mmCIF file of C-alpha atoms in Angstrom:
data_model
loop_
_atom_site.group_PDB
_atom_site.id
_atom_site.type_symbol
_atom_site.label_atom_id
_atom_site.label_comp_id
_atom_site.label_asym_id
_atom_site.label_seq_id
_atom_site.Cartn_x
_atom_site.Cartn_y
_atom_site.Cartn_z
ATOM 1 C CA VAL A 1 21.207 -29.950 21.146
ATOM 2 C CA HIS A 2 17.900 -28.868 19.665
ATOM 3 C CA THR A 3 17.706 -26.931 16.415
ATOM 4 C CA SER A 4 14.609 -25.223 15.129
ATOM 5 C CA ALA A 5 13.697 -22.570 12.606
ATOM 6 C CA ALA A 6 10.879 -20.037 12.562
ATOM 7 C CA THR A 7 9.774 -17.641 9.860
ATOM 8 C CA VAL A 8 8.447 -14.258 10.979
ATOM 9 C CA MET A 9 7.037 -11.704 8.569
ATOM 10 C CA VAL A 10 6.992 -8.038 9.620
ATOM 11 C CA LEU A 11 4.861 -5.607 7.619
ATOM 12 C CA PRO A 12 3.756 -2.047 8.328
ATOM 13 C CA GLU A 13 0.205 -1.553 9.533
ATOM 14 C CA ALA A 14 -2.196 -0.956 6.673
ATOM 15 C CA GLU A 15 -3.336 2.629 6.204
ATOM 16 C CA ASP A 16 -6.792 3.728 5.162
ATOM 17 C CA VAL A 17 -7.085 4.657 1.523
ATOM 18 C CA ASP A 18 -7.943 8.326 1.115
ATOM 19 C CA VAL A 19 -9.383 9.369 -2.231
ATOM 20 C CA HIS A 20 -9.186 13.048 -3.079
ATOM 21 C CA ILE A 21 -10.730 14.232 -6.323
ATOM 22 C CA ASP A 22 -9.350 17.504 -7.611
ATOM 23 C CA PRO A 23 -12.183 19.402 -9.343
ATOM 24 C CA LYS A 24 -9.720 20.389 -12.104
ATOM 25 C CA ASP A 25 -9.341 16.694 -12.953
ATOM 26 C CA VAL A 26 -13.058 16.178 -13.614
ATOM 27 C CA ARG A 27 -14.941 17.118 -16.762
ATOM 28 C CA ILE A 28 -18.633 17.667 -16.036
ATOM 29 C CA ASP A 29 -21.206 17.238 -18.798
ATOM 30 C CA PHE A 30 -24.906 17.987 -18.414
ATOM 31 C CA PHE A 31 -27.504 16.441 -20.684
ATOM 32 C CA CYS A 32 -31.203 15.687 -20.903
ATOM 33 C CA SER A 33 -32.429 12.663 -19.022
ATOM 34 C CA SER A 34 -33.779 9.838 -21.130
ATOM 35 C CA GLY A 35 -36.656 7.495 -20.577
ATOM 36 C CA PRO A 36 -40.145 8.042 -19.184
ATOM 37 C CA GLY A 37 -40.554 10.947 -16.817
ATOM 38 C CA GLY A 38 -43.263 13.322 -17.841
ATOM 39 C CA GLN A 39 -43.439 16.474 -19.864
ATOM 40 C CA SER A 40 -40.124 18.091 -18.922
ATOM 41 C CA VAL A 41 -37.861 15.031 -19.109
ATOM 42 C CA ASN A 42 -36.303 16.031 -22.426
ATOM 43 C CA THR A 43 -36.252 19.784 -21.845
ATOM 44 C CA THR A 44 -34.102 20.157 -18.710
ATOM 45 C CA TYR A 45 -30.441 19.300 -18.449
ATOM 46 C CA SER A 46 -30.652 17.443 -15.144
ATOM 47 C CA ALA A 47 -28.533 14.380 -16.014
ATOM 48 C CA VAL A 48 -24.839 14.580 -15.123
ATOM 49 C CA ARG A 49 -21.802 12.759 -16.538
ATOM 50 C CA LEU A 50 -18.436 13.055 -14.782
ATOM 51 C CA THR A 51 -15.202 12.050 -16.488
ATOM 52 C CA HIS A 52 -12.102 11.714 -14.319
ATOM 53 C CA LEU A 53 -9.453 12.870 -16.778
ATOM 54 C CA PRO A 54 -6.345 11.180 -15.245
ATOM 55 C CA THR A 55 -7.965 7.726 -15.229
ATOM 56 C CA GLY A 56 -10.683 8.027 -17.868
ATOM 57 C CA LEU A 57 -13.315 6.737 -15.435
ATOM 58 C CA VAL A 58 -16.862 7.869 -16.182
ATOM 59 C CA ALA A 59 -19.765 8.127 -13.749
ATOM 60 C CA GLN A 60 -23.184 9.400 -14.667
ATOM 61 C CA CYS A 61 -26.491 9.872 -12.923
ATOM 62 C CA GLN A 62 -29.981 10.798 -14.090
ATOM 63 C CA ASP A 63 -31.996 9.358 -11.203
ATOM 64 C CA GLU A 64 -33.183 12.649 -9.721
ATOM 65 C CA LYS A 65 -34.994 15.640 -11.173
ATOM 66 C CA SER A 66 -32.396 17.920 -9.617
ATOM 67 C CA GLN A 67 -29.102 18.463 -11.419
ATOM 68 C CA HIS A 68 -27.361 19.095 -8.075
ATOM 69 C CA LYS A 69 -28.563 15.793 -6.591
ATOM 70 C CA ASN A 70 -27.488 13.930 -9.722
ATOM 71 C CA LYS A 71 -24.082 15.613 -9.572
ATOM 72 C CA ASP A 72 -23.647 14.619 -5.909
ATOM 73 C CA LYS A 73 -24.617 11.013 -6.676
ATOM 74 C CA ALA A 74 -22.257 10.869 -9.649
ATOM 75 C CA PHE A 75 -19.380 12.169 -7.494
ATOM 76 C CA LYS A 76 -20.127 9.469 -4.895
ATOM 77 C CA VAL A 77 -20.003 6.805 -7.612
ATOM 78 C CA LEU A 78 -16.776 8.233 -9.054
ATOM 79 C CA ARG A 79 -15.156 8.430 -5.605
ATOM 80 C CA SER A 80 -16.200 4.832 -4.927
ATOM 81 C CA ARG A 81 -14.643 3.615 -8.184
ATOM 82 C CA LEU A 82 -11.405 5.531 -7.545
ATOM 83 C CA TYR A 83 -11.335 4.080 -4.020
ATOM 84 C CA ASP A 84 -11.646 0.551 -5.427
ATOM 85 C CA ILE A 85 -8.767 1.175 -7.848
ATOM 86 C CA GLU A 86 -6.533 2.655 -5.129
ATOM 87 C CA LEU A 87 -7.392 -0.168 -2.719
ATOM 88 C CA ALA A 88 -6.543 -2.804 -5.342
ATOM 89 C CA LYS A 89 -3.244 -1.032 -6.052
ATOM 90 C CA ARG A 90 -2.334 -0.962 -2.346
ATOM 91 C CA GLN A 91 -3.262 -4.617 -1.906
ATOM 92 C CA GLU A 92 -1.061 -5.511 -4.878
ATOM 93 C CA GLU A 93 1.859 -3.552 -3.364
ATOM 94 C CA ASP A 94 1.321 -5.241 0.021
ATOM 95 C CA ALA A 95 1.242 -8.666 -1.625
ATOM 96 C CA ALA A 96 4.517 -7.889 -3.414
ATOM 97 C CA LYS A 97 6.118 -6.832 -0.109
ATOM 98 C CA ARG A 98 4.812 -9.968 1.568
ATOM 99 C CA ASN A 99 6.123 -12.223 -1.205
ATOM 100 C CA SER A 100 9.540 -10.566 -1.095
ATOM 101 C CA GLN A 101 9.862 -11.476 2.591
ATOM 102 C CA VAL A 102 8.735 -15.076 2.339
ATOM 103 C CA SER A 103 11.391 -17.706 1.942
ATOM 104 C CA SER A 104 11.420 -21.454 2.220
ATOM 105 C CA GLY A 105 11.538 -21.332 6.026
ATOM 106 C CA ASP A 106 14.226 -23.997 6.183
ATOM 107 C CA ARG A 107 17.521 -23.591 8.022
ATOM 108 C CA SER A 108 19.375 -22.400 4.913
ATOM 109 C CA ALA A 109 17.254 -19.227 4.896
ATOM 110 C CA LYS A 110 18.360 -18.222 8.382
ATOM 111 C CA ILE A 111 18.734 -14.603 9.400
ATOM 112 C CA ARG A 112 20.073 -14.885 12.918
ATOM 113 C CA THR A 113 21.473 -17.713 15.054
ATOM 114 C CA TYR A 114 21.343 -17.775 18.852
ATOM 115 C CA ASN A 115 23.939 -20.242 20.151
ATOM 116 C CA TYR A 116 23.365 -20.649 23.892
ATOM 117 C CA SER A 117 26.264 -23.000 24.588
ATOM 118 C CA GLN A 118 28.766 -20.469 23.189
ATOM 119 C CA GLY A 119 26.858 -17.335 24.309
ATOM 120 C CA ARG A 120 26.931 -16.188 20.690
ATOM 121 C CA VAL A 121 24.518 -14.332 18.393
ATOM 122 C CA THR A 122 25.228 -14.234 14.654
ATOM 123 C CA ASP A 123 23.298 -12.122 12.163
ATOM 124 C CA HIS A 124 23.886 -13.916 8.861
ATOM 125 C CA ARG A 125 22.601 -11.068 6.665
ATOM 126 C CA ILE A 126 25.502 -8.786 7.587
ATOM 127 C CA GLY A 127 28.040 -11.246 8.993
ATOM 128 C CA LEU A 128 27.894 -9.826 12.539
ATOM 129 C CA THR A 129 28.851 -12.103 15.441
ATOM 130 C CA LEU A 130 28.475 -10.977 19.053
ATOM 131 C CA TYR A 131 29.405 -12.926 22.184
ATOM 132 C CA ASP A 132 26.827 -11.230 24.411
ATOM 133 C CA LEU A 133 23.814 -13.544 24.213
ATOM 134 C CA GLY A 134 22.533 -12.890 27.758
ATOM 135 C CA ASN A 135 22.201 -9.129 27.317
ATOM 136 C CA ILE A 136 20.790 -9.465 23.794
ATOM 137 C CA ILE A 137 18.111 -11.895 24.989
ATOM 138 C CA ASN A 138 17.248 -9.381 27.750
ATOM 139 C CA GLY A 139 16.599 -6.695 25.127
ATOM 140 C CA ASP A 140 19.952 -4.957 24.664
ATOM 141 C CA ILE A 141 19.862 -5.119 20.854
ATOM 142 C CA GLN A 142 21.026 -1.598 20.025
ATOM 143 C CA ARG A 143 24.387 -2.782 18.651
ATOM 144 C CA ILE A 144 22.620 -5.115 16.217
ATOM 145 C CA ILE A 145 20.251 -2.314 15.162
ATOM 146 C CA ASP A 146 23.161 0.102 14.641
ATOM 147 C CA GLU A 147 25.034 -2.406 12.466
ATOM 148 C CA LEU A 148 21.910 -3.182 10.413
ATOM 149 C CA GLN A 149 21.282 0.545 9.857
ATOM 150 C CA LEU A 150 24.909 1.060 8.845
ATOM 151 C CA VAL A 151 24.699 -1.711 6.245
ATOM 152 C CA ASP A 152 21.322 -0.421 5.001
ATOM 153 C CA ASN A 153 22.637 3.147 4.636
ATOM 154 C CA THR A 154 25.757 1.884 2.856
ATOM 155 C CA GLU A 155 23.606 -0.054 0.368
ATOM 156 C CA LYS A 156 21.406 3.012 -0.232
ATOM 157 C CA LEU A 157 24.489 5.146 -0.892
ATOM 158 C CA LYS A 158 25.807 2.516 -3.281
ATOM 159 C CA VAL A 159 22.509 2.465 -5.196
ATOM 160 C CA ASN A 160 22.358 6.271 -5.332
ATOM 161 C CA SER A 161 25.964 6.540 -6.525
ATOM 162 C CA ASP A 162 25.203 4.050 -9.317
ATOM 163 C CA VAL A 163 22.373 6.323 -10.502
ATOM 164 C CA PHE A 164 24.712 9.268 -11.070
#
């Protein structure tokens, strides 16, 4: 008899982070550029400061002579900063999911046992034992899936009933 254990982690495929900036969430301030730049540097309001109100992030630009170009650059900077924040948040959530699935990997953390000599499959999470190993190994796992979904739905109902 040979006994072995394997740990398998299943996670959803990572999605791209999409950053949408609602114009209503951004305060736009125009001001005079500072520094050297010739005669009109302190007379035109070409510098732009954007404040993202929900997060308090600020991006400003005074590189160009054109207010429109500065505004576009500032929006790119703001979008980039919001992207970084959202990406960090997603990575933190993924790490939490990953850590919740990791166990010691020893035999006491078993999920399912396949006993070939008895033709038995036992799912230890829900206490299900089936004596149909041959068909299960060949891919007929619908009964296991149905039982797992039933237990999952029952737990969700229990949690929701505790809320009310």
